[in-house]
Amino acid sequence: MCCRSKILLGGLLAAIVCTSAIVTGLNAQTEKADKKVVEDGLADAEFALSNPTQMLPFREVQPIYFVNMNMPEWSKLDKFWNPGTEEVTAPDGAKVTRNIVKIKVPLGLTTNPPVPAENPMTVQKWLLGRRLYYDTLLSSDGTVSCATCHDPAKGFTDQSGVSVGIRGNKGGMSAPTVFNSAYNAQQFWDGRAASLEDQSQGPVQNALEMFDGDGHAWKRCVKRLRDKADYVAEFKAVFGTPPTRDTVAKAIAAFERTVLSGNSIQDRAEAAGRARFAEKGVGDPTPRASDYSKVLKAAFEAKDTYALKALQLDPEKDSDKIPDMAKRLANGRTLFHNKARCNSCHVGDNWTDNAFHNLGVGAKEGKMPASAAGRYASLPTGHKDPALFGAFKTPTLRHLLGTAPYLHDGSEKDLLAVVDFYDKGGNPNPYLDIRMRDEDAERAWLAAQASGKKYEGPAVFVYDGRPIVPRKLGLTAEEKQDLVLFMRALQGDNADPLVADAKLMPPTAK
């Protein structure tokens, strides 16, 4: 080929490549422009005022009421989901009879899950929220749902050290359980969400969880929902609007408020203790070995396989172990509230103080990495508290056996490993929570420094002149085992099948 031909051919090829690049660029610009038109057309994607004419008539709305163990009718309810009716006055003044549902809050939970006034519970909203919770349509590529990381078959977690989201992306935290999350004062490990409604908005726009990072996450999510006529009809019936970010959050939160667990062996022992005290009128209601023995015997008689296996008991062979098991459970409870000091943070019905503490999780050679800032990072600018650097939320201890691995980073594989971690006092770092520290040893070190005398005591870690001494618990091997047994006794019932299976239709009043 002559030089002139080569030049002409090269120019032609260059022109083709250039034209192809231009076309590709124009196509990309067109796609972005189209996406912008779509997003700009969703002016009400965030929220919208309801149109009452689109909503279900008052008489067809089915309210949900929680009934806890301190309410007189609790003992009369024989299951989780209890259909019934109520006589009420409609907004137009007419007397109407409509269907309702009463949810029996599990034994051990002495109050009802808090429900915001702006998001009352109804069966129709609950059904919509349950559908959304299990629907992968919320994610950009249709592969991830809320249940992907909070699976009812896995204790409403994913039983992973860190969660895996869209495109196989790995997050930085172990998914916390949804069980009893309605009672949390804040949501997420760092407390950055003030409510379930707030929390449910996070994953959809998180590029490691449900969002592919292209465009406006929530507008695109709302668009996908509005493209489905059945979803539009449901949202209008419940909220009087097409799908919006506000109503999606409300529906999911309404469903999550019913993810409840209680009625553990420990809850039953506490009930037995209260009954004993009420009958005899002397002593105190604190569970004793005799109370544990009573409920264990009842569990064997009822063939309560689930509760007994939580304690590693064979319901067919191990009834002779009841006396020893009862003593160990009573000892485990005593350790929990005394020598092991677990009740410094794990208190109340849900076994959490709903506060944030630095245990040194993630600390290396005494330093907390910026990625483990925890609560400090989520506090608004102007309200940063250095004492909360590396602090994470105290989790519930309910349903522990379904939520391993443990701690916010999933770094401890089992309950014994968690006890060992606390037994050594956590990991030393400048922000170690005061509850994890040996203040007597710290004062002794300061006194020795002031007097020039030799300090004799536990190892001291000095940060900017401040002594930090992790408090060692000194638990024996037998005590650790009893403490773990007690925590196993906090394993409550699984979620009701209606909660755990999106395909089940709830019964209605006859």
Coordinates of N, CA, C and O in Angstrom, one line a residue, residues 151-316:
D151 N -32.6 -10.8 57.8 CA -33.3 -12.0 57.3 C -34.0 -12.7 58.6 O -33.3 -13.0 59.5
P152 N -35.3 -12.9 58.5 CA -36.0 -13.5 59.7 C -35.4 -14.9 60.0 O -35.4 -15.4 61.1
A153 N -34.9 -15.6 59.0 CA -34.3 -16.9 59.2 C -32.9 -16.8 59.9 O -32.4 -17.9 60.3
K154 N -32.4 -15.6 60.0 CA -31.1 -15.4 60.6 C -31.1 -14.4 61.7 O -30.3 -13.6 61.9
G155 N -32.2 -14.5 62.5 CA -32.4 -13.6 63.6 C -32.6 -12.1 63.2 O -32.2 -11.2 63.9
F156 N -33.1 -11.9 62.0 CA -33.3 -10.6 61.4 C -32.0 -9.8 61.3 O -31.9 -8.6 61.5
T157 N -30.9 -10.6 61.1 CA -29.6 -10.1 60.7 C -29.2 -10.9 59.4 O -30.0 -11.6 58.8
D158 N -27.9 -10.9 59.1 CA -27.4 -11.7 58.0 C -26.3 -12.7 58.5 O -25.7 -13.4 57.7
Q159 N -26.1 -12.6 59.8 CA -25.1 -13.5 60.5 C -23.7 -13.4 59.8 O -23.0 -14.4 59.7
S160 N -23.4 -12.2 59.4 CA -22.1 -12.0 58.8 C -21.3 -10.9 59.6 O -22.0 -10.1 60.3
G161 N -20.0 -10.9 59.5 CA -19.2 -9.9 60.1 C -19.6 -8.5 59.6 O -19.7 -7.6 60.4
V162 N -19.6 -8.4 58.3 CA -20.1 -7.2 57.7 C -21.1 -7.6 56.6 O -21.0 -8.6 56.0
S163 N -22.1 -6.7 56.3 CA -23.1 -7.0 55.4 C -22.6 -6.8 53.9 O -21.7 -6.0 53.7
V164 N -23.3 -7.5 53.0 CA -23.0 -7.4 51.6 C -24.2 -6.8 50.9 O -25.3 -7.4 51.0
G165 N -24.0 -5.8 50.2 CA -25.1 -5.1 49.5 C -25.0 -5.2 48.0 O -24.5 -6.2 47.5
I166 N -25.5 -4.2 47.3 CA -25.5 -4.2 45.9 C -24.2 -4.4 45.2 O -23.1 -3.9 45.7
R167 N -24.1 -5.2 44.2 CA -22.9 -5.5 43.4 C -21.8 -6.2 44.3 O -20.6 -6.0 44.0
G168 N -22.2 -6.8 45.4 CA -21.3 -7.5 46.2 C -20.5 -6.5 47.1 O -19.5 -7.0 47.8
N169 N -20.9 -5.3 47.2 CA -20.2 -4.3 48.1 C -20.3 -4.7 49.5 O -21.4 -5.1 50.0
K170 N -19.2 -4.6 50.2 CA -19.2 -4.9 51.7 C -19.2 -3.6 52.5 O -18.5 -2.7 52.2
G171 N -20.1 -3.6 53.5 CA -20.2 -2.5 54.4 C -19.1 -2.6 55.5 O -18.3 -3.4 55.5
G172 N -19.2 -1.7 56.5 CA -18.3 -1.7 57.5 C -18.8 -2.1 58.9 O -18.0 -2.1 59.8
M173 N -20.0 -2.6 58.9 CA -20.6 -3.0 60.2 C -21.4 -4.3 60.1 O -21.8 -4.7 59.0
S174 N -21.5 -4.9 61.2 CA -22.4 -6.1 61.3 C -23.8 -5.7 61.4 O -24.1 -4.8 62.2
A175 N -24.7 -6.2 60.6 CA -26.1 -5.8 60.6 C -26.8 -6.0 61.9 O -26.8 -7.1 62.4
P176 N -27.3 -5.0 62.6 CA -27.9 -5.2 63.9 C -29.3 -5.8 63.7 O -29.9 -5.7 62.6
T177 N -29.8 -6.5 64.6 CA -31.1 -7.2 64.5 C -32.2 -6.2 64.5 O -32.1 -5.1 65.1
V178 N -33.3 -6.5 63.8 CA -34.5 -5.7 63.8 C -35.4 -6.1 65.0 O -36.2 -5.3 65.4
F179 N -35.1 -7.2 65.6 CA -35.9 -7.7 66.8 C -35.9 -6.5 67.8 O -34.9 -6.1 68.3
N180 N -37.1 -6.2 68.2 CA -37.4 -5.2 69.3 C -36.7 -3.8 69.0 O -36.5 -3.0 69.9
S181 N -36.4 -3.6 67.7 CA -35.8 -2.3 67.4 C -36.8 -1.1 67.6 O -36.3 0.0 67.7
A182 N -38.0 -1.4 67.7 CA -39.0 -0.4 68.0 C -38.8 0.3 69.3 O -39.2 1.4 69.6
Y183 N -38.1 -0.4 70.2 CA -37.8 0.1 71.6 C -36.5 0.9 71.6 O -36.2 1.5 72.6
N184 N -35.7 0.9 70.5 CA -34.5 1.7 70.5 C -34.7 3.2 70.5 O -35.6 3.7 69.9
A185 N -33.9 3.8 71.3 CA -34.0 5.3 71.4 C -33.4 5.9 70.1 O -33.9 7.0 69.7
Q186 N -32.4 5.3 69.5 CA -31.8 5.7 68.2 C -31.5 4.4 67.4 O -31.4 3.4 68.0
Q187 N -31.5 4.6 66.1 CA -31.2 3.5 65.3 C -29.8 3.5 64.6 O -29.2 4.6 64.6
F188 N -29.3 2.4 64.1 CA -27.9 2.3 63.6 C -27.0 2.2 64.8 O -27.3 2.6 65.9
W189 N -25.8 1.6 64.6 CA -24.8 1.4 65.6 C -24.4 2.7 66.2 O -24.0 2.8 67.3
D190 N -24.4 3.8 65.3 CA -23.9 5.1 65.8 C -25.0 6.0 66.2 O -24.8 7.2 66.5
G191 N -26.3 5.5 66.1 CA -27.4 6.3 66.5 C -27.8 7.5 65.6 O -28.4 8.4 66.1
R192 N -27.4 7.4 64.4 CA -27.6 8.6 63.5 C -29.0 8.7 63.1 O -29.4 9.8 62.5
A193 N -29.9 7.7 63.3 CA -31.3 7.8 62.9 C -32.1 7.9 64.2 O -31.9 7.1 65.2
A194 N -33.1 8.8 64.2 CA -33.8 9.1 65.5 C -35.0 8.2 65.6 O -35.6 8.1 66.7
S195 N -35.4 7.4 64.5 CA -36.6 6.6 64.6 C -36.5 5.5 63.5 O -35.6 5.6 62.6
L196 N -37.4 4.6 63.6 CA -37.5 3.6 62.5 C -37.8 4.2 61.2 O -37.3 3.8 60.1
E197 N -38.7 5.2 61.2 CA -39.0 6.0 59.9 C -37.7 6.6 59.4 O -37.5 6.6 58.1
D198 N -36.9 7.1 60.2 CA -35.6 7.7 59.8 C -34.7 6.7 59.3 O -34.0 6.8 58.2
Q199 N -34.5 5.6 60.0 CA -33.6 4.5 59.7 C -33.9 3.9 58.3 O -33.0 3.6 57.5
S200 N -35.2 3.7 58.1 CA -35.6 3.0 56.8 C -35.3 3.7 55.6 O -35.3 3.2 54.5
Q201 N -34.9 5.0 55.7 CA -34.6 5.8 54.5 C -33.1 5.6 54.1 O -32.7 6.0 53.0
G202 N -32.3 5.2 55.1 CA -30.8 5.1 54.9 C -30.4 4.1 53.8 O -29.6 4.5 52.9
P203 N -30.7 2.8 53.9 CA -30.2 1.9 52.9 C -30.5 2.2 51.5 O -29.6 1.9 50.6
V204 N -31.6 2.7 51.1 CA -32.0 3.0 49.8 C -31.0 4.0 49.1 O -30.8 3.9 47.9
Q205 N -30.4 4.9 49.9 CA -29.5 5.8 49.3 C -28.1 5.5 49.7 O -27.2 6.4 49.4
N206 N -27.8 4.4 50.2 CA -26.4 4.0 50.6 C -25.8 3.2 49.5 O -26.3 2.2 49.0
A207 N -24.7 3.7 49.0 CA -24.0 3.1 47.8 C -23.4 1.8 48.1 O -23.0 1.1 47.2
L208 N -23.3 1.4 49.4 CA -22.8 0.1 49.7 C -23.9 -0.9 50.0 O -23.7 -2.1 50.1
E209 N -25.1 -0.4 50.0 CA -26.3 -1.3 50.4 C -27.2 -1.5 49.2 O -27.3 -2.6 48.6
M210 N -28.0 -0.4 48.8 CA -29.0 -0.6 47.8 C -28.9 0.3 46.6 O -29.6 0.1 45.6
F211 N -28.0 1.3 46.6 CA -27.9 2.3 45.6 C -26.7 2.2 44.8 O -25.5 2.0 45.3
D212 N -26.8 2.2 43.4 CA -25.7 2.1 42.5 C -24.9 3.4 42.3 O -23.9 3.4 41.6
G213 N -25.3 4.4 43.0 CA -24.6 5.7 43.0 C -24.8 6.6 41.8 O -24.2 7.6 41.6
D214 N -25.8 6.2 40.9 CA -26.0 7.0 39.7 C -27.4 7.7 39.8 O -28.4 7.1 39.8
G215 N -27.3 9.0 39.9 CA -28.5 9.8 40.0 C -29.0 10.0 41.4 O -28.3 9.8 42.4
H216 N -30.3 10.3 41.5 CA -30.9 10.6 42.8 C -31.6 9.3 43.3 O -32.6 8.8 42.7
A217 N -31.1 8.7 44.3 CA -31.5 7.3 44.8 C -33.0 7.3 45.0 O -33.7 6.4 44.5
W218 N -33.5 8.2 45.8 CA -34.9 8.1 46.3 C -35.9 8.4 45.1 O -37.0 7.8 45.0
K219 N -35.5 9.4 44.3 CA -36.4 9.7 43.2 C -36.6 8.5 42.2 O -37.7 8.1 41.7
R220 N -35.4 7.8 42.0 CA -35.5 6.6 41.2 C -36.2 5.5 41.8 O -37.0 4.8 41.1
C221 N -36.1 5.4 43.1 CA -36.8 4.3 43.9 C -38.3 4.6 43.8 O -39.1 3.7 43.5
V222 N -38.7 5.8 44.0 CA -40.1 6.2 43.9 C -40.7 6.0 42.5 O -41.8 5.5 42.3
K223 N -39.9 6.3 41.5 CA -40.3 6.1 40.1 C -40.5 4.6 39.9 O -41.5 4.2 39.2
R224 N -39.7 3.7 40.4 CA -39.9 2.3 40.2 C -41.2 1.8 40.8 O -41.9 1.0 40.3
L225 N -41.5 2.4 42.0 CA -42.7 2.0 42.7 C -43.9 2.5 41.9 O -45.0 1.8 41.8
R226 N -43.8 3.8 41.4 CA -45.0 4.4 40.7 C -45.2 3.7 39.4 O -46.3 3.8 38.8
D227 N -44.2 3.0 38.9 CA -44.4 2.3 37.6 C -45.2 1.0 37.8 O -45.6 0.4 36.8
K228 N -45.5 0.6 39.1 CA -46.3 -0.6 39.4 C -47.7 -0.1 39.8 O -47.8 0.5 40.9
A229 N -48.7 -0.4 39.0 CA -50.1 0.0 39.3 C -50.6 -0.5 40.7 O -51.3 0.2 41.4
D230 N -50.2 -1.7 41.0 CA -50.7 -2.2 42.3 C -50.1 -1.5 43.5 O -50.8 -1.3 44.5
Y231 N -48.8 -1.1 43.4 CA -48.2 -0.3 44.5 C -48.9 1.0 44.6 O -49.2 1.5 45.7
V232 N -49.1 1.7 43.4 CA -49.8 3.0 43.5 C -51.1 2.9 44.1 O -51.5 3.7 45.0
A233 N -51.9 1.8 43.8 CA -53.2 1.7 44.4 C -53.1 1.5 45.9 O -53.9 2.0 46.7
E234 N -52.2 0.7 46.4 CA -52.0 0.4 47.8 C -51.6 1.7 48.5 O -52.2 2.0 49.6
F235 N -50.7 2.5 48.0 CA -50.2 3.7 48.7 C -51.4 4.7 48.7 O -51.6 5.4 49.8
K236 N -52.2 4.8 47.7 CA -53.3 5.7 47.7 C -54.3 5.3 48.7 O -54.9 6.2 49.4
A237 N -54.6 4.0 48.8 CA -55.6 3.5 49.8 C -55.1 3.8 51.2 O -55.9 4.1 52.1
V238 N -53.8 3.7 51.5 CA -53.3 3.8 52.8 C -53.0 5.3 53.2 O -53.3 5.8 54.3
F239 N -52.4 6.0 52.3 CA -51.9 7.3 52.6 C -52.6 8.4 51.8 O -52.4 9.6 52.1
G240 N -53.3 8.1 50.8 CA -54.0 9.1 50.0 C -53.0 9.8 49.0 O -53.3 10.9 48.5
T241 N -51.9 9.2 48.7 CA -50.9 9.7 47.7 C -50.3 8.6 47.0 O -50.3 7.4 47.4
P242 N -49.7 8.8 45.8 CA -48.9 7.8 45.2 C -47.6 7.6 46.1 O -47.4 8.3 47.1
P243 N -46.8 6.6 45.8 CA -45.6 6.4 46.6 C -44.7 7.6 46.7 O -44.5 8.3 45.7
T244 N -44.3 7.9 47.9 CA -43.3 8.9 48.2 C -42.2 8.4 49.2 O -42.5 7.3 49.8
R245 N -41.2 9.1 49.3 CA -40.1 8.7 50.3 C -40.7 8.6 51.7 O -40.5 7.7 52.4
D246 N -41.5 9.6 52.0 CA -42.1 9.7 53.3 C -43.0 8.5 53.6 O -42.9 8.0 54.7
T247 N -43.9 8.2 52.7 CA -44.8 7.1 52.9 C -44.1 5.7 52.9 O -44.6 4.8 53.6
V248 N -43.1 5.5 52.0 CA -42.4 4.3 52.1 C -41.7 4.1 53.4 O -41.8 3.0 54.0
A249 N -41.1 5.1 54.0 CA -40.5 5.1 55.3 C -41.5 4.7 56.4 O -41.3 3.9 57.3
K250 N -42.7 5.3 56.3 CA -43.7 5.1 57.3 C -44.2 3.7 57.3 O -44.4 3.0 58.3
A251 N -44.4 3.2 56.0 CA -44.9 1.8 55.9 C -44.0 0.8 56.4 O -44.3 -0.1 57.2
I252 N -42.7 0.9 56.1 CA -41.7 -0.1 56.5 C -41.5 0.0 58.0 O -41.5 -1.0 58.7
A253 N -41.5 1.2 58.6 CA -41.4 1.3 60.0 C -42.6 0.7 60.8 O -42.4 0.1 61.8
A254 N -43.8 0.8 60.2 CA -45.0 0.2 60.8 C -44.8 -1.3 60.9 O -45.2 -1.9 61.9
F255 N -44.3 -1.9 59.8 CA -44.1 -3.3 59.8 C -43.0 -3.7 60.9 O -43.2 -4.6 61.6
E256 N -41.9 -3.0 60.9 CA -40.8 -3.3 61.8 C -41.2 -3.2 63.2 O -40.5 -3.9 64.1
R257 N -42.2 -2.4 63.6 CA -42.6 -2.3 65.0 C -43.2 -3.6 65.5 O -43.4 -3.8 66.7
T258 N -43.5 -4.5 64.6 CA -44.1 -5.8 65.0 C -43.1 -6.9 65.0 O -43.4 -8.1 65.3
V259 N -41.8 -6.6 64.7 CA -40.7 -7.6 64.8 C -40.3 -7.7 66.3 O -39.4 -7.0 66.7
L260 N -41.0 -8.6 67.0 CA -40.9 -8.6 68.5 C -40.4 -10.0 69.0 O -40.8 -11.0 68.4
S261 N -39.7 -10.0 70.0 CA -39.2 -11.3 70.6 C -39.2 -11.1 72.1 O -38.8 -10.1 72.7
G262 N -39.8 -12.2 72.8 CA -39.8 -12.3 74.2 C -40.1 -13.7 74.6 O -39.9 -14.6 73.8
N263 N -40.7 -13.9 75.8 CA -41.1 -15.2 76.3 C -39.9 -16.2 76.3 O -40.0 -17.4 76.1
S264 N -38.8 -15.6 76.7 CA -37.6 -16.5 76.9 C -37.7 -17.2 78.2 O -38.6 -17.0 79.0
I265 N -36.8 -18.2 78.4 CA -36.7 -18.9 79.7 C -36.5 -17.9 80.8 O -37.1 -18.0 81.9
Q266 N -35.7 -16.9 80.6 CA -35.5 -15.9 81.6 C -36.8 -15.1 81.9 O -37.1 -14.8 83.1
D267 N -37.5 -14.7 80.9 CA -38.8 -14.0 81.1 C -39.8 -14.9 81.9 O -40.4 -14.4 82.8
R268 N -39.8 -16.2 81.6 CA -40.7 -17.1 82.4 C -40.2 -17.2 83.8 O -41.1 -17.3 84.7
A269 N -38.9 -17.2 84.0 CA -38.4 -17.3 85.4 C -38.7 -16.1 86.2 O -39.1 -16.2 87.4
E270 N -38.6 -14.9 85.5 CA -39.0 -13.7 86.2 C -40.5 -13.7 86.6 O -40.9 -13.2 87.6
A271 N -41.3 -14.2 85.7 CA -42.8 -14.3 85.9 C -43.0 -15.2 87.1 O -43.9 -14.9 87.9
A272 N -42.3 -16.3 87.1 CA -42.4 -17.3 88.2 C -42.0 -16.6 89.6 O -42.6 -16.9 90.6
G273 N -41.0 -15.8 89.5 CA -40.5 -15.2 90.7 C -41.6 -14.2 91.2 O -41.8 -14.1 92.5
R274 N -42.2 -13.5 90.3 CA -43.2 -12.5 90.7 C -44.4 -13.2 91.3 O -45.0 -12.8 92.3
A275 N -44.8 -14.4 90.7 CA -45.9 -15.1 91.2 C -45.7 -15.7 92.5 O -46.5 -15.7 93.4
R276 N -44.4 -16.2 92.8 CA -44.1 -16.7 94.1 C -44.1 -15.7 95.2 O -44.7 -15.9 96.3
F277 N -43.6 -14.5 94.8 CA -43.6 -13.4 95.8 C -45.1 -12.9 96.1 O -45.4 -12.7 97.2
A278 N -45.9 -12.9 95.0 CA -47.3 -12.4 95.2 C -48.0 -13.5 96.1 O -48.9 -13.1 96.9
E279 N -47.7 -14.7 95.9 CA -48.4 -15.8 96.7 C -48.0 -15.8 98.2 O -48.8 -15.9 99.1
K280 N -46.7 -15.7 98.4 CA -46.1 -15.8 99.8 C -46.0 -14.5 100.5 O -46.1 -14.4 101.7
G281 N -45.8 -13.4 99.7 CA -45.8 -12.1 100.4 C -44.5 -11.8 101.2 O -44.4 -10.9 101.9
V282 N -43.5 -12.7 101.0 CA -42.2 -12.5 101.7 C -41.1 -12.7 100.7 O -41.3 -13.3 99.7
G283 N -39.9 -12.3 101.1 CA -38.8 -12.4 100.2 C -38.8 -11.4 99.2 O -39.2 -10.2 99.4
D284 N -38.4 -11.7 98.0 CA -38.4 -10.8 96.9 C -38.6 -11.5 95.6 O -38.5 -12.8 95.5
P285 N -39.0 -10.8 94.5 CA -39.4 -11.5 93.3 C -38.2 -11.9 92.4 O -38.4 -12.5 91.3
T286 N -37.0 -11.6 92.8 CA -35.8 -12.0 92.0 C -35.8 -13.5 91.8 O -36.0 -14.3 92.7
P287 N -35.7 -13.9 90.5 CA -35.7 -15.3 90.2 C -34.7 -16.1 91.0 O -33.5 -15.7 91.1
R288 N -35.1 -17.2 91.5 CA -34.2 -18.1 92.3 C -34.1 -19.4 91.5 O -34.7 -19.7 90.5
A289 N -33.2 -20.3 92.0 CA -33.0 -21.6 91.3 C -34.3 -22.4 91.3 O -34.6 -23.0 90.3
S290 N -35.2 -22.2 92.3 CA -36.5 -22.9 92.3 C -37.4 -22.4 91.2 O -38.2 -23.1 90.6
D291 N -37.3 -21.1 90.9 CA -38.1 -20.5 89.8 C -37.6 -21.0 88.5 O -38.4 -21.4 87.6
Y292 N -36.3 -21.1 88.3 CA -35.8 -21.6 87.0 C -36.1 -23.1 86.9 O -36.5 -23.6 85.8
S293 N -36.1 -23.8 88.0 CA -36.5 -25.2 88.0 C -37.9 -25.4 87.5 O -38.2 -26.3 86.7
K294 N -38.8 -24.6 88.1 CA -40.2 -24.6 87.7 C -40.5 -24.4 86.2 O -41.2 -25.2 85.6
V295 N -39.8 -23.4 85.7 CA -40.1 -23.1 84.3 C -39.4 -24.1 83.3 O -40.0 -24.4 82.3
L296 N -38.3 -24.6 83.8 CA -37.6 -25.7 82.9 C -38.5 -26.9 82.9 O -38.6 -27.6 81.9
K297 N -39.0 -27.3 84.1 CA -39.9 -28.5 84.1 C -41.1 -28.3 83.2 O -41.5 -29.2 82.5
A298 N -41.7 -27.1 83.3 CA -42.8 -26.8 82.4 C -42.5 -26.9 80.9 O -43.2 -27.4 80.1
A299 N -41.2 -26.4 80.6 CA -40.8 -26.5 79.2 C -40.6 -27.9 78.7 O -41.0 -28.3 77.6
F300 N -40.1 -28.8 79.6 CA -40.0 -30.2 79.2 C -41.4 -30.8 79.1 O -41.6 -31.6 78.1
E301 N -42.3 -30.5 80.0 CA -43.6 -31.1 79.9 C -44.4 -30.7 78.6 O -45.1 -31.4 78.0
A302 N -44.1 -29.4 78.2 CA -44.8 -28.9 77.0 C -44.0 -29.2 75.7 O -44.4 -28.9 74.6
K303 N -42.9 -29.9 75.9 CA -42.0 -30.3 74.8 C -41.6 -29.0 74.0 O -41.7 -29.0 72.7
D304 N -41.2 -28.0 74.7 CA -40.8 -26.7 74.1 C -39.4 -26.9 73.6 O -38.4 -26.4 74.2
T305 N -39.3 -27.5 72.5 CA -38.0 -27.8 71.9 C -37.1 -26.6 71.7 O -35.9 -26.6 71.9
Y306 N -37.7 -25.6 71.1 CA -37.0 -24.3 70.8 C -36.3 -23.7 72.0 O -35.1 -23.4 72.0
A307 N -37.1 -23.5 73.1 CA -36.5 -22.9 74.3 C -35.5 -23.8 75.0 O -34.4 -23.3 75.5
L308 N -35.7 -25.1 75.0 CA -34.7 -26.0 75.6 C -33.4 -26.1 74.8 O -32.3 -26.2 75.4
K309 N -33.5 -26.2 73.5 CA -32.3 -26.2 72.7 C -31.5 -25.0 72.8 O -30.3 -25.0 72.6
A310 N -32.1 -23.9 73.1 CA -31.4 -22.6 73.3 C -30.4 -22.8 74.5 O -29.3 -22.2 74.5
L311 N -30.8 -23.7 75.4 CA -29.9 -24.0 76.6 C -29.1 -25.3 76.3 O -28.5 -25.8 77.3
Q312 N -29.1 -25.8 75.1 CA -28.4 -27.0 74.7 C -28.9 -28.2 75.5 O -28.1 -29.1 75.8
L313 N -30.2 -28.2 75.7 CA -30.9 -29.4 76.4 C -31.7 -30.2 75.3 O -32.4 -29.6 74.5
D314 N -31.6 -31.5 75.5 CA -32.4 -32.4 74.6 C -33.7 -32.6 75.3 O -33.8 -33.1 76.4
P315 N -34.8 -32.2 74.7 CA -36.1 -32.3 75.3 C -36.6 -33.7 75.6 O -37.5 -33.9 76.4
E316 N -35.9 -34.7 75.0 CA -36.3 -36.1 75.2 C -35.4 -36.8 76.2 O -35.8 -37.8 76.8

